[in-house]
PDB file of C-alpha atoms in Angstrom:
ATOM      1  CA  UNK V   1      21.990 -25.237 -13.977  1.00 74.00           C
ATOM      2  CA  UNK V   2      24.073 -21.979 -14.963  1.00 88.00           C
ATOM      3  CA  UNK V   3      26.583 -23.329 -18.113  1.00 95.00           C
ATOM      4  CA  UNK V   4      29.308 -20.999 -19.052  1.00 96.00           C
ATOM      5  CA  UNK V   5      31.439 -22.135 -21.860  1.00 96.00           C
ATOM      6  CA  UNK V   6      34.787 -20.323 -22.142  1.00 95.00           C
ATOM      7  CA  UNK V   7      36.291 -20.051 -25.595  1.00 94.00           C
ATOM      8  CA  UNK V   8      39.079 -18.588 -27.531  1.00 84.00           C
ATOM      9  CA  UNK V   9      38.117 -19.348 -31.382  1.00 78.00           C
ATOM     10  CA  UNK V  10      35.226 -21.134 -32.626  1.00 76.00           C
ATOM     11  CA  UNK V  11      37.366 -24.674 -32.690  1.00 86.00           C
ATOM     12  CA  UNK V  12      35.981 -28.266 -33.217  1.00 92.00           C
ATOM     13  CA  UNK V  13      35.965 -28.944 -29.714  1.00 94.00           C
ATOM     14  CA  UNK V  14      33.742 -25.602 -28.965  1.00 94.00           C
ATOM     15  CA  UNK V  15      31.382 -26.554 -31.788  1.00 94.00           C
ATOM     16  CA  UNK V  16      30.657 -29.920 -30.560  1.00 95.00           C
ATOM     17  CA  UNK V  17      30.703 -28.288 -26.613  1.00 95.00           C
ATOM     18  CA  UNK V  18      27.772 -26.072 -27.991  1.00 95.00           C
ATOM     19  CA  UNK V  19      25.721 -28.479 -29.896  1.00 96.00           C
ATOM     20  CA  UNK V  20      25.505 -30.780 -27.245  1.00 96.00           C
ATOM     21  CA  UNK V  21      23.809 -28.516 -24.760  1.00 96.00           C
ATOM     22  CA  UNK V  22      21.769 -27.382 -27.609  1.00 96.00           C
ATOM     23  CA  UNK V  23      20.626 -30.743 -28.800  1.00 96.00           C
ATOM     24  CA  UNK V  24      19.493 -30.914 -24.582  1.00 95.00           C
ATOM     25  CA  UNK V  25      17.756 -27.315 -24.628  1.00 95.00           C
ATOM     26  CA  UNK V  26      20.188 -26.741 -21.707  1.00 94.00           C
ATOM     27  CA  UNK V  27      20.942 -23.052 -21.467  1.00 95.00           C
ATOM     28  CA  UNK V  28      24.180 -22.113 -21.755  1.00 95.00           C
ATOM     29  CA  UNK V  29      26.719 -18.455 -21.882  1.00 95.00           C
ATOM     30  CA  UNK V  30      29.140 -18.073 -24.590  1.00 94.00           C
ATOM     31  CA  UNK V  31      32.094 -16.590 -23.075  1.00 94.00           C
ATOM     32  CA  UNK V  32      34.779 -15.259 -26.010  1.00 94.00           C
ATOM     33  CA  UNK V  33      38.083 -15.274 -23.994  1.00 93.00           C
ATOM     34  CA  UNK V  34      39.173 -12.309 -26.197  1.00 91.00           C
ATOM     35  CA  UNK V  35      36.243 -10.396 -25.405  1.00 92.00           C
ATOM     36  CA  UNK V  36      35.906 -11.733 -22.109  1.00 90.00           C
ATOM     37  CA  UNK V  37      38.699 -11.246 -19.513  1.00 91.00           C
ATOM     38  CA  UNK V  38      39.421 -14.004 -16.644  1.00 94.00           C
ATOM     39  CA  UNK V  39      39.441 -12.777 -12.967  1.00 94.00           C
ATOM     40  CA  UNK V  40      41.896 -14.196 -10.549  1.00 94.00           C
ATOM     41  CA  UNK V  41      38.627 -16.154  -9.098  1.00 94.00           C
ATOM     42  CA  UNK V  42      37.788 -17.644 -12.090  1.00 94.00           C
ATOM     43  CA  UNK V  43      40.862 -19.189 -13.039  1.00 94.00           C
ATOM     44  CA  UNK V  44      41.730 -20.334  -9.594  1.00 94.00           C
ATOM     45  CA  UNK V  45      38.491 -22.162  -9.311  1.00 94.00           C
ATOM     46  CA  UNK V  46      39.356 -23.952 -12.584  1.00 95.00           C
ATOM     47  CA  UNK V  47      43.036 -25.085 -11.629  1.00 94.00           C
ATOM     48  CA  UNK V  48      41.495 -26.155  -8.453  1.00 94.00           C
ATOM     49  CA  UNK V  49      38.941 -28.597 -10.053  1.00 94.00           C
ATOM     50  CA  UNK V  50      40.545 -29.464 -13.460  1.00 95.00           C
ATOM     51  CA  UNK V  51      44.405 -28.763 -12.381  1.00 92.00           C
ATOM     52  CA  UNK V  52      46.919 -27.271 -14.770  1.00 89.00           C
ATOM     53  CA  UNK V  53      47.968 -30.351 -16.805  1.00 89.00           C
ATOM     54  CA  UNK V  54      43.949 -30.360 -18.244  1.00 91.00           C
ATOM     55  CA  UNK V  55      43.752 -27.150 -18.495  1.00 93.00           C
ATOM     56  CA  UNK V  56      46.989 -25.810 -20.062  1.00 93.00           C
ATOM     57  CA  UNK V  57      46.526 -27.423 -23.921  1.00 91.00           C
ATOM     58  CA  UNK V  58      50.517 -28.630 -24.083  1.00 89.00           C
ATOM     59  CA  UNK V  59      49.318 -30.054 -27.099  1.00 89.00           C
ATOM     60  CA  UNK V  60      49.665 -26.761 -28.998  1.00 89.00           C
ATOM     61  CA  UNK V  61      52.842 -25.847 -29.806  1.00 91.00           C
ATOM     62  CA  UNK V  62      52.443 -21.873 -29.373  1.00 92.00           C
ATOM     63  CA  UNK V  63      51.524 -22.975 -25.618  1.00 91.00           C
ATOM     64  CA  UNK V  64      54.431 -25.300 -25.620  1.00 92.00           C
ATOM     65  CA  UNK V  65      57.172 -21.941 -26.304  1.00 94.00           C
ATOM     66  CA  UNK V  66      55.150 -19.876 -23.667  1.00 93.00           C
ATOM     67  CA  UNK V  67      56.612 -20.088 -20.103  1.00 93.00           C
ATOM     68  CA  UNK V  68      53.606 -20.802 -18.445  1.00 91.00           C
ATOM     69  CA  UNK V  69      53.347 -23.746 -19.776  1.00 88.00           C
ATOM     70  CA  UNK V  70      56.036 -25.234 -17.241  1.00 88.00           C
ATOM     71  CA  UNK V  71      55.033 -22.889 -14.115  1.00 88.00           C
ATOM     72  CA  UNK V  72      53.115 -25.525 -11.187  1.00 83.00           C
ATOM     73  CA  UNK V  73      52.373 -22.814  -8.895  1.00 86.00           C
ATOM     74  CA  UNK V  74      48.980 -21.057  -9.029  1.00 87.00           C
ATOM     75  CA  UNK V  75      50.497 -17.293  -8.147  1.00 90.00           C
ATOM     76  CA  UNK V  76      52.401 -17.467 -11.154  1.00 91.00           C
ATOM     77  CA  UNK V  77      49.545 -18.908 -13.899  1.00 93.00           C
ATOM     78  CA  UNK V  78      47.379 -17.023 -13.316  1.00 93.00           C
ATOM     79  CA  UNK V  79      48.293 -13.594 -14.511  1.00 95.00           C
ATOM     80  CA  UNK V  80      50.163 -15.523 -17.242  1.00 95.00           C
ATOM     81  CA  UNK V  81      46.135 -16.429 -18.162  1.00 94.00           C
ATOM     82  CA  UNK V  82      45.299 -13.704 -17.611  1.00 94.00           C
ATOM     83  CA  UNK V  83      47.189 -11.864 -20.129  1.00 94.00           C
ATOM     84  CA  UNK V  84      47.257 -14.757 -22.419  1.00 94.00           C
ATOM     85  CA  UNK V  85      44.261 -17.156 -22.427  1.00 94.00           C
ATOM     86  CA  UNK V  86      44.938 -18.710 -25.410  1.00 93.00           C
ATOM     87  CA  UNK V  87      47.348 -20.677 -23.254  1.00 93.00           C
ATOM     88  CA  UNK V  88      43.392 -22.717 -22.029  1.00 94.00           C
ATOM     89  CA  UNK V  89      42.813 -26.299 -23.311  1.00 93.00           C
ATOM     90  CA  UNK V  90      39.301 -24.879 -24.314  1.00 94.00           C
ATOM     91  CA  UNK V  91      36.545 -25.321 -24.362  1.00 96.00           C
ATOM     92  CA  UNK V  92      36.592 -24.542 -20.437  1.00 96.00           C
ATOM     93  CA  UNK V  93      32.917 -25.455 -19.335  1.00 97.00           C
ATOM     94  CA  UNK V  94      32.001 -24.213 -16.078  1.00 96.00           C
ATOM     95  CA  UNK V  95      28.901 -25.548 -13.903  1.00 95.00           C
ATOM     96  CA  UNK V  96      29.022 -23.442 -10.640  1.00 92.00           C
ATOM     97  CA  UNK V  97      32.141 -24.703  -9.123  1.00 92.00           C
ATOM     98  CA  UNK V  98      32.520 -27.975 -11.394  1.00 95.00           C
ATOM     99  CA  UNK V  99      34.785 -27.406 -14.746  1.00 96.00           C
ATOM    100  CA  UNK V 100      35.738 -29.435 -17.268  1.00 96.00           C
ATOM    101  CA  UNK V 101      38.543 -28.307 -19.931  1.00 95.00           C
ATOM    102  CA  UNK V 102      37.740 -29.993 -23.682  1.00 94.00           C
ATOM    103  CA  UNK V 103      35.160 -31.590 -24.667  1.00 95.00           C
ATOM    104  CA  UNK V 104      33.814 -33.865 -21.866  1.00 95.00           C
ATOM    105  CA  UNK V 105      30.100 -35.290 -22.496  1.00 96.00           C
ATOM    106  CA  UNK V 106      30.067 -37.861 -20.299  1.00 96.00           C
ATOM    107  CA  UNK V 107      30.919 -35.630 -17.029  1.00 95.00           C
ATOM    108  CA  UNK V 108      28.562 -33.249 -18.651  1.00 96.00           C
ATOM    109  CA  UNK V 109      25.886 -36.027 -18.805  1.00 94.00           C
ATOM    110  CA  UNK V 110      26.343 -36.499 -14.815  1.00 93.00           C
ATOM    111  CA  UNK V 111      25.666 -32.453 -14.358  1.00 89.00           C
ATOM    112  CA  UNK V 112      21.804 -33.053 -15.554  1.00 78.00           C
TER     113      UNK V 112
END
């Protein structure tokens, strides 16, 4: 199992993402989205599993002004990620081609 968990700030969601592949002694990356830039791969292989309404976080109200936030067509998201992933419903947690965007434990549970 290769975990990669994709992160913009250290939020309650993250934390919880964290401990509970700690608490498991899974392995996981820590990917800083700041730090860390998306490739065109990447972020098509999460709108293909998760799709953009999970993984755009419409809940925030700085996502909500952006754009991107009501594009539905892959060419156009992605360099709008790109350039701005704080637009991600994060934690994004990656298993080889399965993703989840938030915190998910019991699809999580299934990957063991």
């Amino acid at each position: 199992m290769n975990i990669q968990i994709y992160f913009g700030k250290k939020n309650f969601d993250t934390q919880k993402a964290e401990r509970y592949f700690k608490e498991r002694r899974i392995p996981y990356q820590g990917l800083d989205l700041k730090k860390h830039r998306l490739g065109e791969r990447e972020i098509r292989l999460m709108l293909d599993a998760v799709g953009t309404d999970r993984l755009l976080d419409r809940d925030n109200s700085k996502v909500k002004e952006h754009p991107a936030c009501y594009y539905d067509r892959a060419e156009l998201l992605i360099p709008a990620i790109q350039e701005n992933p704080w637009l991600l419903r994060t934690p994004v947690v990656r298993n080889g081609n399965k993703v989840t965007s938030g915190y998910c434990p019991e699809v999580w549970a299934e990957w063991e």
